[in-house]
CSV table of C-alpha atoms and ligand atoms in Angstrom, one decimal:
chain,number,residue,atom,x,y,z
K,1,UNK,CA,0.0,0.0,0.0
K,2,UNK,CA,1.4,3.5,-0.8
K,3,UNK,CA,2.0,6.1,1.8
K,4,UNK,CA,-1.1,8.0,2.9
K,5,UNK,CA,-0.9,11.6,4.2
K,6,UNK,CA,-3.6,13.8,5.8
K,7,UNK,CA,-3.8,16.9,3.6
K,8,UNK,CA,-5.0,20.0,5.5
K,9,UNK,CA,-6.0,21.6,2.2
K,10,UNK,CA,-8.6,18.9,1.3
K,11,UNK,CA,-9.2,17.8,4.9
K,12,UNK,CA,-8.7,14.2,3.8
K,13,UNK,CA,-6.2,11.4,3.9
K,14,UNK,CA,-4.8,11.0,0.4
K,15,UNK,CA,-2.4,8.7,-1.3
K,16,UNK,CA,1.1,10.3,-1.6
K,17,UNK,CA,2.1,10.6,-5.2
K,18,UNK,CA,5.2,12.7,-5.7
K,19,UNK,CA,5.2,15.3,-8.5
K,20,UNK,CA,8.3,13.6,-10.0
K,21,UNK,CA,8.5,9.8,-9.5
K,22,UNK,CA,10.9,8.8,-6.8
K,23,UNK,CA,11.6,12.4,-5.6
K,24,UNK,CA,10.2,14.5,-2.8
K,25,UNK,CA,10.5,18.3,-2.4
K,26,UNK,CA,9.7,18.9,1.3
K,27,UNK,CA,9.6,22.3,3.0
K,28,UNK,CA,9.0,22.9,6.7
K,29,UNK,CA,8.8,26.3,8.2
K,30,UNK,CA,11.8,26.8,10.6
K,31,UNK,CA,12.3,28.9,13.7
K,32,UNK,CA,12.2,32.7,14.1
K,33,UNK,CA,15.5,33.0,16.0
K,34,UNK,CA,14.6,35.5,18.8
K,35,UNK,CA,14.4,33.3,21.9
K,36,UNK,CA,15.3,29.9,23.2
K,37,UNK,CA,13.4,26.9,21.8
K,38,UNK,CA,11.0,24.9,24.0
K,39,UNK,CA,9.2,21.6,23.9
K,40,UNK,CA,6.8,22.7,21.2
K,41,UNK,CA,9.7,23.5,18.9
K,42,UNK,CA,11.2,20.2,19.8
K,43,UNK,CA,8.0,18.4,18.7
K,44,UNK,CA,7.9,20.3,15.4
K,45,UNK,CA,11.6,19.5,14.7
K,46,UNK,CA,11.3,15.8,15.6
K,47,UNK,CA,8.0,15.3,13.7
K,48,UNK,CA,9.6,16.7,10.5
K,49,UNK,CA,12.8,14.8,11.2
K,50,UNK,CA,10.9,11.5,11.3
K,51,UNK,CA,8.8,12.3,8.2
K,52,UNK,CA,11.8,13.1,6.1
K,53,UNK,CA,13.7,10.0,7.5
K,54,UNK,CA,10.8,7.7,6.7
K,55,UNK,CA,10.4,9.1,3.2
K,56,UNK,CA,14.1,8.3,2.6
K,57,UNK,CA,13.6,4.9,4.2
K,58,UNK,CA,10.8,4.3,1.7
K,59,UNK,CA,13.4,4.7,-1.1
K,60,UNK,CA,12.5,8.3,-2.1
K,61,UNK,CA,15.1,10.8,-2.9
K,62,UNK,CA,14.2,13.7,-0.5
K,63,UNK,CA,15.3,17.3,-0.6
K,64,UNK,CA,14.3,18.6,2.9
K,65,UNK,CA,14.4,22.3,3.4
K,66,UNK,CA,13.9,24.0,6.7
K,67,UNK,CA,14.4,27.8,6.7
K,68,UNK,CA,15.6,30.2,9.4
K,69,UNK,CA,13.6,33.4,9.9
K,70,UNK,CA,16.5,35.7,11.0
K,71,UNK,CA,14.7,39.0,10.3
K,72,UNK,CA,11.4,39.8,11.9
K,73,UNK,CA,9.8,42.4,14.2
K,74,UNK,CA,10.1,40.0,17.2
K,75,UNK,CA,13.9,39.9,16.6
K,76,UNK,CA,14.1,43.7,16.2
K,77,UNK,CA,12.0,44.4,19.3
K,78,UNK,CA,13.9,42.0,21.5
K,79,UNK,CA,17.3,43.3,20.3
K,80,UNK,CA,16.2,46.9,21.2
K,81,UNK,CA,15.4,45.7,24.7
K,82,UNK,CA,18.8,44.0,25.0
K,83,UNK,CA,20.5,47.0,23.3
K,84,UNK,CA,22.3,44.7,20.8
K,85,UNK,CA,22.2,44.4,17.0
K,86,UNK,CA,19.3,42.4,15.6
K,87,UNK,CA,21.7,40.2,13.6
K,88,UNK,CA,23.8,39.5,16.7
K,89,UNK,CA,20.6,38.4,18.6
K,90,UNK,CA,19.5,36.2,15.6
K,91,UNK,CA,22.9,34.6,15.4
K,92,UNK,CA,23.0,33.9,19.1
K,93,UNK,CA,19.6,32.0,19.0
K,94,UNK,CA,20.5,30.4,15.7
K,95,UNK,CA,23.6,28.8,17.3
K,96,UNK,CA,21.4,27.7,20.3
K,97,UNK,CA,18.8,26.2,18.0
K,98,UNK,CA,21.5,24.2,16.1
K,99,UNK,CA,22.9,23.0,19.4
K,100,UNK,CA,19.4,21.9,20.5
K,101,UNK,CA,18.8,20.1,17.2
K,102,UNK,CA,22.2,18.3,17.4
K,103,UNK,CA,21.4,17.3,21.0
K,104,UNK,CA,18.0,16.0,20.0
K,105,UNK,CA,19.5,13.9,17.2
K,106,UNK,CA,17.5,15.9,14.6
K,107,UNK,CA,19.2,15.4,11.2
K,108,UNK,CA,20.3,18.6,9.5
K,109,UNK,CA,18.1,19.7,6.6
K,110,UNK,CA,19.5,19.3,3.1
K,111,UNK,CA,19.1,23.1,2.6
K,112,UNK,CA,18.7,25.7,5.3
K,113,UNK,CA,18.0,29.1,3.7
K,114,UNK,CA,18.1,32.2,5.9
K,115,UNK,CA,15.7,35.0,5.2
K,116,UNK,CA,18.4,37.7,5.1
K,117,UNK,CA,20.1,35.8,2.2
K,118,UNK,CA,17.1,36.1,-0.1
K,119,UNK,CA,16.2,39.8,0.1
K,120,UNK,CA,16.7,40.5,-3.6
K,121,UNK,CA,14.5,37.5,-4.5
K,122,UNK,CA,11.8,38.8,-2.0
K,123,UNK,CA,11.8,42.3,-3.5
K,124,UNK,CA,11.6,40.7,-7.0
K,125,UNK,CA,8.6,38.6,-6.0
K,126,UNK,CA,6.8,41.6,-4.5
K,127,UNK,CA,7.6,43.6,-7.7
K,128,UNK,CA,6.2,40.8,-9.9
K,129,UNK,CA,3.0,40.7,-7.8
K,130,UNK,CA,2.6,44.4,-8.2
K,131,UNK,CA,3.2,44.2,-12.0
K,132,UNK,CA,0.6,41.4,-12.2
K,133,UNK,CA,-1.9,43.5,-10.4
K,134,UNK,CA,-2.0,41.1,-7.4
K,135,UNK,CA,-0.4,43.6,-5.0
K,136,UNK,CA,-0.2,47.4,-4.6
K,137,UNK,CA,2.0,50.0,-3.1
K,138,UNK,CA,0.7,52.4,-0.4
K,139,UNK,CA,3.0,54.9,1.3
K,140,UNK,CA,6.1,52.8,1.1
K,141,UNK,CA,4.4,49.6,2.0
K,142,UNK,CA,3.3,46.9,-0.4
K,143,UNK,CA,0.2,44.8,0.3
K,144,UNK,CA,-1.2,41.7,-1.3
K,145,UNK,CA,-4.7,42.3,-2.6
K,146,UNK,CA,-6.8,39.5,-1.2
K,147,UNK,CA,-9.8,40.5,-3.3
K,148,UNK,CA,-7.9,39.2,-6.4
K,149,UNK,CA,-7.4,35.7,-4.9
K,150,UNK,CA,-10.4,33.6,-5.5
K,151,UNK,CA,-9.7,30.8,-3.1
K,152,UNK,CA,-8.3,32.8,-0.2
K,153,UNK,CA,-9.2,31.2,3.1
K,154,UNK,CA,-9.4,27.6,1.5
K,155,UNK,CA,-6.4,26.3,3.4
K,156,UNK,CA,-7.4,27.7,6.8
K,157,UNK,CA,-11.1,27.1,6.2
K,158,UNK,CA,-11.9,30.8,6.7
K,159,UNK,CA,-14.7,32.8,5.4
K,160,UNK,CA,-13.4,36.0,3.7
K,161,UNK,CA,-16.4,38.1,5.0
K,162,UNK,CA,-15.7,37.0,8.6
K,163,UNK,CA,-12.0,37.8,8.2
K,164,UNK,CA,-12.9,41.3,6.9
K,165,UNK,CA,-15.1,42.2,9.9
K,166,UNK,CA,-12.5,40.7,12.2
K,167,UNK,CA,-9.7,42.7,10.7
K,168,UNK,CA,-11.8,45.9,10.7
K,169,UNK,CA,-12.3,45.4,14.5
K,170,UNK,CA,-8.6,45.0,14.9
K,171,UNK,CA,-7.8,48.2,13.0
K,172,UNK,CA,-10.3,50.2,15.0
K,173,UNK,CA,-8.7,49.1,18.2
K,174,UNK,CA,-5.2,50.0,17.0
K,175,UNK,CA,-5.5,53.6,16.1
K,176,UNK,CA,-1.9,54.0,15.4
K,177,UNK,CA,-2.1,51.7,12.3
K,178,UNK,CA,-1.9,53.6,9.0
K,179,UNK,CA,-5.2,53.3,7.2
K,180,UNK,CA,-3.5,52.6,3.9
K,181,UNK,CA,-4.8,49.2,3.0
K,182,UNK,CA,-7.6,48.9,0.5
K,183,UNK,CA,-9.1,45.9,2.3
K,184,UNK,CA,-8.5,45.2,6.0
K,185,UNK,CA,-7.6,41.6,5.2
K,186,UNK,CA,-4.8,42.6,2.8
K,187,UNK,CA,-1.4,41.7,4.2
K,188,UNK,CA,2.0,43.2,3.8
K,189,UNK,CA,4.6,42.0,1.4
K,190,UNK,CA,6.9,44.9,2.3
K,191,UNK,CA,6.8,47.3,5.3
K,192,UNK,CA,8.5,50.6,5.3
K,193,UNK,CA,10.9,51.2,8.2
K,194,UNK,CA,13.0,54.1,9.4
K,195,UNK,CA,16.5,54.2,8.0
K,196,UNK,CA,17.9,54.1,11.5
K,197,UNK,CA,16.5,50.5,11.9
K,198,UNK,CA,17.5,47.3,10.2
K,199,UNK,CA,16.2,47.2,6.6
K,200,UNK,CA,17.0,47.2,2.9
K,201,UNK,CA,16.5,49.5,0.0
K,202,UNK,CA,13.7,48.6,-2.3
K,203,UNK,CA,11.8,50.2,-5.2
K,204,UNK,CA,9.3,51.5,-2.5
K,205,UNK,CA,12.0,52.9,-0.2
K,206,UNK,CA,13.7,51.6,2.9
K,207,UNK,CA,12.0,48.7,4.6
K,208,UNK,CA,11.7,45.1,5.5
K,209,UNK,CA,9.9,42.0,3.9
K,210,UNK,CA,6.8,40.5,5.4
K,211,UNK,CA,7.2,37.1,7.0
K,212,UNK,CA,4.9,35.2,4.6
K,213,UNK,CA,6.8,36.6,1.6
K,214,UNK,CA,10.1,35.3,3.1
K,215,UNK,CA,9.0,31.7,2.9
K,216,UNK,CA,7.3,32.0,-0.5
K,217,UNK,CA,10.4,33.4,-1.9
K,218,UNK,CA,12.8,30.9,-0.3
K,219,UNK,CA,10.7,28.0,-1.5
K,220,UNK,CA,10.8,29.4,-5.1
K,221,UNK,CA,14.5,30.0,-4.9
K,222,UNK,CA,15.6,26.6,-3.5
K,223,UNK,CA,12.9,24.2,-4.6
K,224,UNK,CA,10.9,25.8,-7.4
K,225,UNK,CA,7.3,27.0,-7.9
K,226,UNK,CA,5.5,23.8,-6.8
K,227,UNK,CA,6.7,21.4,-4.1
K,228,UNK,CA,5.4,18.1,-2.8
K,229,UNK,CA,4.9,18.8,0.8
K,230,UNK,CA,4.6,22.0,2.8
K,231,UNK,CA,4.7,21.5,6.5
K,232,UNK,CA,4.7,23.2,9.9
K,233,UNK,CA,2.9,23.5,13.1
K,234,UNK,CA,-0.9,23.8,13.0
K,235,UNK,CA,-0.6,27.4,14.3
K,236,UNK,CA,1.0,28.3,10.9
K,237,UNK,CA,-2.0,27.2,8.8
K,238,UNK,CA,-3.6,30.6,9.1
K,239,UNK,CA,-2.5,33.2,8.3
K,240,UNK,CA,1.1,32.2,7.5
K,241,UNK,CA,0.6,29.3,5.1
K,242,UNK,CA,-2.7,30.8,3.7
K,243,UNK,CA,-0.7,33.9,2.8
K,244,UNK,CA,2.3,32.0,1.4
K,245,UNK,CA,-0.1,30.0,-0.7
K,246,UNK,CA,-2.0,33.2,-1.9
K,247,UNK,CA,1.2,35.0,-3.0
K,248,UNK,CA,2.9,32.1,-4.7
K,249,UNK,CA,-0.1,30.8,-6.5
K,250,UNK,CA,-1.3,34.3,-7.6
K,251,UNK,CA,2.1,34.8,-9.2
K,252,UNK,CA,2.8,31.4,-10.7
K,253,UNK,CA,-0.8,30.2,-11.5
K,254,UNK,CA,0.1,26.8,-10.1
K,255,UNK,CA,-0.2,25.2,-6.7
K,256,UNK,CA,2.5,26.0,-4.2
K,257,UNK,CA,2.3,22.6,-2.6
K,258,UNK,CA,0.5,19.4,-3.4
K,259,UNK,CA,0.2,18.3,0.2
K,260,UNK,CA,0.0,20.5,3.3
K,261,UNK,CA,0.8,18.7,6.5
K,262,UNK,CA,0.5,20.2,10.0
K,263,UNK,CA,1.6,18.9,13.4
K,264,UNK,CA,-0.3,19.6,16.7
K,265,UNK,CA,0.8,21.3,19.8
K,266,UNK,CA,2.2,20.3,23.2
K,267,UNK,CA,0.0,21.6,26.0
K,268,UNK,CA,2.2,22.5,28.9
K,269,UNK,CA,0.5,23.4,32.2
K,270,UNK,CA,2.8,25.8,33.9
K,271,UNK,CA,1.4,24.9,37.3
K,272,UNK,CA,2.1,21.2,36.8
K,273,UNK,CA,5.6,21.9,35.6
K,274,UNK,CA,6.7,24.1,38.5
K,275,UNK,CA,5.0,22.0,41.1
K,276,UNK,CA,6.5,18.6,40.1
K,277,UNK,CA,9.9,18.8,38.5
K,278,UNK,CA,11.0,22.4,38.3
K,279,UNK,CA,10.8,24.4,35.1
K,280,UNK,CA,11.5,22.8,31.8
K,281,UNK,CA,11.2,26.0,29.8
K,282,UNK,CA,13.7,25.3,27.2
K,283,UNK,CA,15.0,22.2,25.2
K,284,UNK,CA,18.3,22.5,27.1
K,285,UNK,CA,16.5,22.4,30.5
K,286,UNK,CA,14.7,19.3,29.3
K,287,UNK,CA,17.8,17.5,28.1
K,288,UNK,CA,19.5,18.0,31.5
K,289,UNK,CA,17.1,15.4,33.0
K,290,UNK,CA,16.0,13.4,29.9
K,291,UNK,CA,18.0,11.8,27.1
K,292,UNK,CA,17.2,12.8,23.5
K,293,UNK,CA,15.7,9.3,23.0
K,294,UNK,CA,13.3,9.8,26.0
K,295,UNK,CA,12.1,13.2,24.6
K,296,UNK,CA,11.7,11.6,21.2
K,297,UNK,CA,9.7,8.7,22.6
K,298,UNK,CA,7.5,11.1,24.6
K,299,UNK,CA,6.7,13.0,21.4
K,300,UNK,CA,6.4,10.2,18.9
K,301,UNK,CA,4.1,8.0,21.0
K,302,UNK,CA,1.4,10.4,20.1
K,303,UNK,CA,0.3,10.7,16.4
K,304,UNK,CA,1.7,14.0,15.0
K,305,UNK,CA,-1.8,15.5,14.4
K,306,UNK,CA,-3.0,14.9,18.0
K,307,UNK,CA,-2.1,17.2,20.8
K,308,UNK,CA,0.2,16.1,23.6
K,309,UNK,CA,-0.3,17.0,27.3
K,310,UNK,CA,3.0,17.5,28.9
K,311,UNK,CA,3.4,16.2,32.4
K,312,UNK,CA,6.5,15.1,34.3
K,313,UNK,CA,4.8,11.8,35.0
K,314,UNK,CA,4.4,11.0,31.3
K,315,UNK,CA,7.9,12.1,30.7
K,316,UNK,CA,9.0,9.7,33.4
K,317,UNK,CA,6.9,6.9,31.9
K,318,UNK,CA,8.6,7.5,28.5
K,319,UNK,CA,12.0,7.2,30.3
K,320,UNK,CA,11.1,3.9,31.8
K,321,UNK,CA,9.6,2.5,28.6
K,322,UNK,CA,12.6,3.5,26.6
K,323,UNK,CA,14.7,1.2,28.8
K,324,UNK,CA,12.8,-1.8,27.4
K,325,UNK,CA,14.0,-0.9,23.9
K,326,UNK,CA,17.6,-0.1,25.1
K,327,UNK,CA,17.9,-3.4,27.0
K,328,UNK,CA,16.7,-5.4,24.0
K,329,UNK,CA,19.1,-3.5,21.7
K,330,UNK,CA,22.0,-4.5,23.9
K,331,UNK,CA,21.8,-8.0,22.4
K,332,UNK,CA,23.0,-6.7,19.1
K,333,UNK,CA,26.7,-7.1,18.2
K,334,UNK,CA,28.8,-4.8,20.4
K,335,UNK,CA,30.1,-2.8,17.5
K,336,UNK,CA,26.6,-1.8,16.8
K,337,UNK,CA,26.2,-0.2,20.2
K,338,UNK,CA,26.5,3.4,21.0
K,339,UNK,CA,27.2,4.5,17.4
K,340,UNK,CA,25.0,6.4,15.3
K,341,UNK,CA,24.8,9.8,17.0
K,342,UNK,CA,25.2,11.3,13.6
K,343,UNK,CA,21.8,10.5,12.1
K,344,UNK,CA,22.8,10.3,8.4
K,345,UNK,CA,24.0,6.8,9.1
K,346,UNK,CA,20.4,5.7,9.3
K,347,UNK,CA,19.8,6.9,5.8
K,348,UNK,CA,21.7,4.0,4.5
K,349,UNK,CA,19.0,1.8,6.1
K,350,UNK,CA,16.1,1.7,3.7
K,351,UNK,CA,13.6,-0.7,2.3
K,352,UNK,CA,16.4,-2.2,0.1
K,353,UNK,CA,18.7,-2.8,3.1
K,354,UNK,CA,15.7,-4.3,5.0
K,355,UNK,CA,15.6,-7.1,2.4
K,356,UNK,CA,18.3,-8.8,4.5
K,357,UNK,CA,15.8,-9.4,7.3
K,358,UNK,CA,13.1,-10.8,5.0
K,359,UNK,CA,14.3,-14.4,5.5
K,360,UNK,CA,13.4,-14.3,9.1
K,361,UNK,CA,9.7,-14.8,9.7
K,362,UNK,CA,9.4,-12.7,12.8
K,363,UNK,CA,11.3,-9.8,11.2
K,364,UNK,CA,9.4,-10.1,8.0
K,365,UNK,CA,6.1,-9.8,9.9
K,366,UNK,CA,7.6,-7.0,12.0
K,367,UNK,CA,8.7,-5.1,8.8
K,368,UNK,CA,5.2,-5.3,7.3
K,369,UNK,CA,3.6,-4.0,10.5
K,370,UNK,CA,6.1,-1.2,10.9
K,371,UNK,CA,5.7,-0.1,7.3
K,372,UNK,CA,1.9,-0.3,7.4
K,373,UNK,CA,1.8,2.0,10.5
K,374,UNK,CA,4.2,4.5,9.0
K,375,UNK,CA,2.6,4.5,5.6
K,376,UNK,CA,-0.7,5.4,7.4
K,377,UNK,CA,0.0,9.1,7.7
K,378,UNK,CA,3.3,8.5,9.7
K,379,UNK,CA,1.6,6.8,12.6
K,380,UNK,CA,4.6,6.6,14.9
K,381,UNK,CA,2.4,5.7,17.9
K,382,UNK,CA,1.6,2.3,16.2
K,383,UNK,CA,5.1,1.9,14.7
K,384,UNK,CA,6.6,2.3,18.2
K,385,UNK,CA,4.2,-0.3,19.6
K,386,UNK,CA,5.7,-2.8,17.1
K,387,UNK,CA,9.2,-1.8,18.2
K,388,UNK,CA,8.1,-2.7,21.8
K,389,UNK,CA,6.6,-5.9,20.5
K,390,UNK,CA,9.9,-6.9,18.9
K,391,UNK,CA,11.9,-5.9,22.0
K,392,UNK,CA,9.7,-8.2,24.1
K,393,UNK,CA,10.4,-11.1,21.7
K,394,UNK,CA,14.1,-10.4,21.9
K,395,UNK,CA,14.0,-10.4,25.7
K,396,UNK,CA,12.0,-13.7,25.7
K,397,UNK,CA,14.2,-15.5,23.1
K,398,UNK,CA,16.7,-18.1,24.2
K,399,UNK,CA,18.4,-18.4,20.8
K,400,UNK,CA,21.5,-16.3,20.8
K,401,UNK,CA,21.8,-16.0,17.0
K,402,UNK,CA,18.1,-15.0,16.7
K,403,UNK,CA,18.4,-12.5,19.5
K,404,UNK,CA,21.4,-10.9,17.8
K,405,UNK,CA,19.7,-10.6,14.5
K,406,UNK,CA,16.4,-9.3,16.0
K,407,UNK,CA,18.3,-6.7,18.1
K,408,UNK,CA,20.2,-5.5,15.1
K,409,UNK,CA,16.9,-5.1,13.3
K,410,UNK,CA,15.4,-3.3,16.3
K,411,UNK,CA,18.2,-0.7,16.1
K,412,UNK,CA,17.9,-0.3,12.4
K,413,UNK,CA,14.1,0.3,12.5
K,414,UNK,CA,14.3,2.5,15.6
K,415,UNK,CA,16.9,4.5,13.7
K,416,UNK,CA,14.3,5.2,11.0
K,417,UNK,CA,12.4,7.1,13.7
K,418,UNK,CA,15.6,8.8,14.9
K,419,UNK,CA,16.3,6.8,18.0
K,420,UNK,CA,19.9,5.9,18.9
K,421,UNK,CA,18.9,3.4,21.6
K,422,UNK,CA,22.3,4.2,23.1
K,423,UNK,CA,22.7,2.8,26.6
K,424,UNK,CA,22.8,6.0,28.8
K,425,UNK,CA,22.2,4.2,32.1
K,426,UNK,CA,25.8,4.6,33.1
K,427,UNK,CA,26.2,8.3,32.1
K,428,UNK,CA,26.3,10.1,35.4
K,429,UNK,CA,26.2,13.9,35.8
K,430,UNK,CA,28.7,16.2,37.4
K,431,UNK,CA,26.8,16.2,40.7
K,432,UNK,CA,27.0,12.4,41.1
K,433,UNK,CA,30.7,12.4,40.2
K,434,UNK,CA,31.4,15.1,42.8
K,435,UNK,CA,29.6,13.1,45.5
K,436,UNK,CA,31.5,9.9,44.7
K,437,UNK,CA,34.8,11.7,44.8
K,438,UNK,CA,34.1,13.4,48.1
K,439,UNK,CA,33.1,10.0,49.5
K,440,UNK,CA,36.5,8.6,48.4
K,441,UNK,CA,38.4,11.5,49.9
K,442,UNK,CA,36.4,11.0,53.1
K,443,UNK,CA,37.4,7.3,53.1
K,444,UNK,CA,41.0,8.2,52.5
K,445,UNK,CA,40.9,10.7,55.4
K,446,UNK,CA,39.4,8.0,57.7
K,447,UNK,CA,42.1,5.5,56.6
K,448,UNK,CA,44.8,8.1,57.4
K,449,UNK,CA,43.3,8.8,60.8
K,450,UNK,CA,43.5,5.1,61.5
K,451,UNK,CA,47.1,5.0,60.3
K,452,UNK,CA,46.0,2.7,57.5
K,453,UNK,CA,48.4,4.2,54.9
K,454,UNK,CA,48.1,1.2,52.6
K,455,UNK,CA,44.4,2.1,52.0
K,456,UNK,CA,44.9,5.9,51.8
K,457,UNK,CA,47.7,5.4,49.3
K,458,UNK,CA,45.6,2.9,47.3
K,459,UNK,CA,42.8,5.5,47.0
K,460,UNK,CA,45.2,8.3,45.9
K,461,UNK,CA,47.0,6.2,43.3
K,462,UNK,CA,44.0,4.6,41.8
K,463,UNK,CA,42.3,8.1,41.5
K,464,UNK,CA,45.6,9.3,39.8
K,465,UNK,CA,45.3,6.4,37.3
K,466,UNK,CA,41.7,7.6,36.6
K,467,UNK,CA,42.9,11.1,35.9
K,468,UNK,CA,42.1,12.7,39.3
K,469,UNK,CA,44.8,14.4,41.4
K,470,UNK,CA,44.2,14.4,45.1
K,471,UNK,CA,45.7,17.4,46.9
K,472,UNK,CA,46.0,18.1,50.6
K,473,UNK,CA,45.5,21.7,51.6
K,474,UNK,CA,45.2,23.7,54.8
K,475,UNK,CA,41.4,23.4,54.4
K,476,UNK,CA,41.6,19.6,53.9
K,477,UNK,CA,41.9,17.4,50.9
K,478,UNK,CA,40.5,18.4,47.5
K,479,UNK,CA,40.8,17.1,43.9
K,480,UNK,CA,41.2,18.3,40.4
K,481,UNK,CA,41.4,16.8,36.9
K,482,UNK,CA,45.0,15.8,36.1
O,1,ZN,ZN1,6.9,29.6,6.4
């Protein structure tokens, strides 16, 4: 059975047929780099990571593009607060985002365009829309004329008349807004800005591009006028994706994307968080207490279109459940363990490579179940239940060769979902290390007090072998890395 995807545009599950046989052009909206990423960003990144991994596993040649919005009012406002340059702020959070993605084992996209690198293309696109009568200039701004776009609102399932009255209300309540739009629903392709701020020269004067235009223009530049899959979080459906679609399609007279896929939210109860396990505001906070595999399992055990309620209890449950997979994976040949941090390794495991498991009845059945789940709109929840099924069979098996083979398969298929199944049970943090060392120093002090110099020397020498120097100071013994 071919891959089925739920298309937001049609509101239906559809058979996935690439525009060009064997190839997939995939674009997912990336972050606006003005603050640290949180669990919701982690979900979005992991969902798209898994979708592109699975398409590759299926034998498709994928070009996965995830952009960086590095110019935006949010960036400018935050940089004013912090009294630093907007590009400096954007770079800071871009580095942090990359560190988060690396730590989460999210594979890098094939192309990662940054908005500030495509200004000329954005200006050109806005100019072309004006020339075509789809957009107009007003006092240094350029607006998209929604009245000229027949199916505006189709993606977001919005009624244009409702939008108009809603927008009018908004304008009335924001008196400072210039009344230059022909229609309150029209949105900016270009906004004028004072020359003292960040901006670029354009045919309409100094200013900045609109957010929606950024994505339309980057998609056109790196992938072309029509792509297979456009994705993002469900909060982007309207207005962001609606507007991207309106601009691109009005200019090119062809669909921007064949399939529109959207992932749901993570609901985080602030109260629950602060009460139980402290504050997991950022991805880095989360990864201090949970491994990347645990975060991934927590996210992927829910289908990407369903919301997830975060709770420390469910995070803890994911941690426990992951151990079932990790323990079963330990039966694989030792050289297979602990490798594979760099995710591209898993791209070599695809349906062709999976042929090697077809001779084994258990694995052949498992393969069919795994593929059926993932083909069904990337149902990771069901696919993961089959990974657990295989893990239980591995643990129950008494046949060494069989166990080895199954464990190897478990690691390969878990890798398709981006799991490393690395055994992290013996990775202890700095706190634990310090406690163990102070215990050893205490034992050495006790031995010395009892004139048991054999034991005190043994502790000092063994620690030295382990790369720890013990020093006696006026304040008592202390240690440092050799
Ligand atoms: Zn976008």
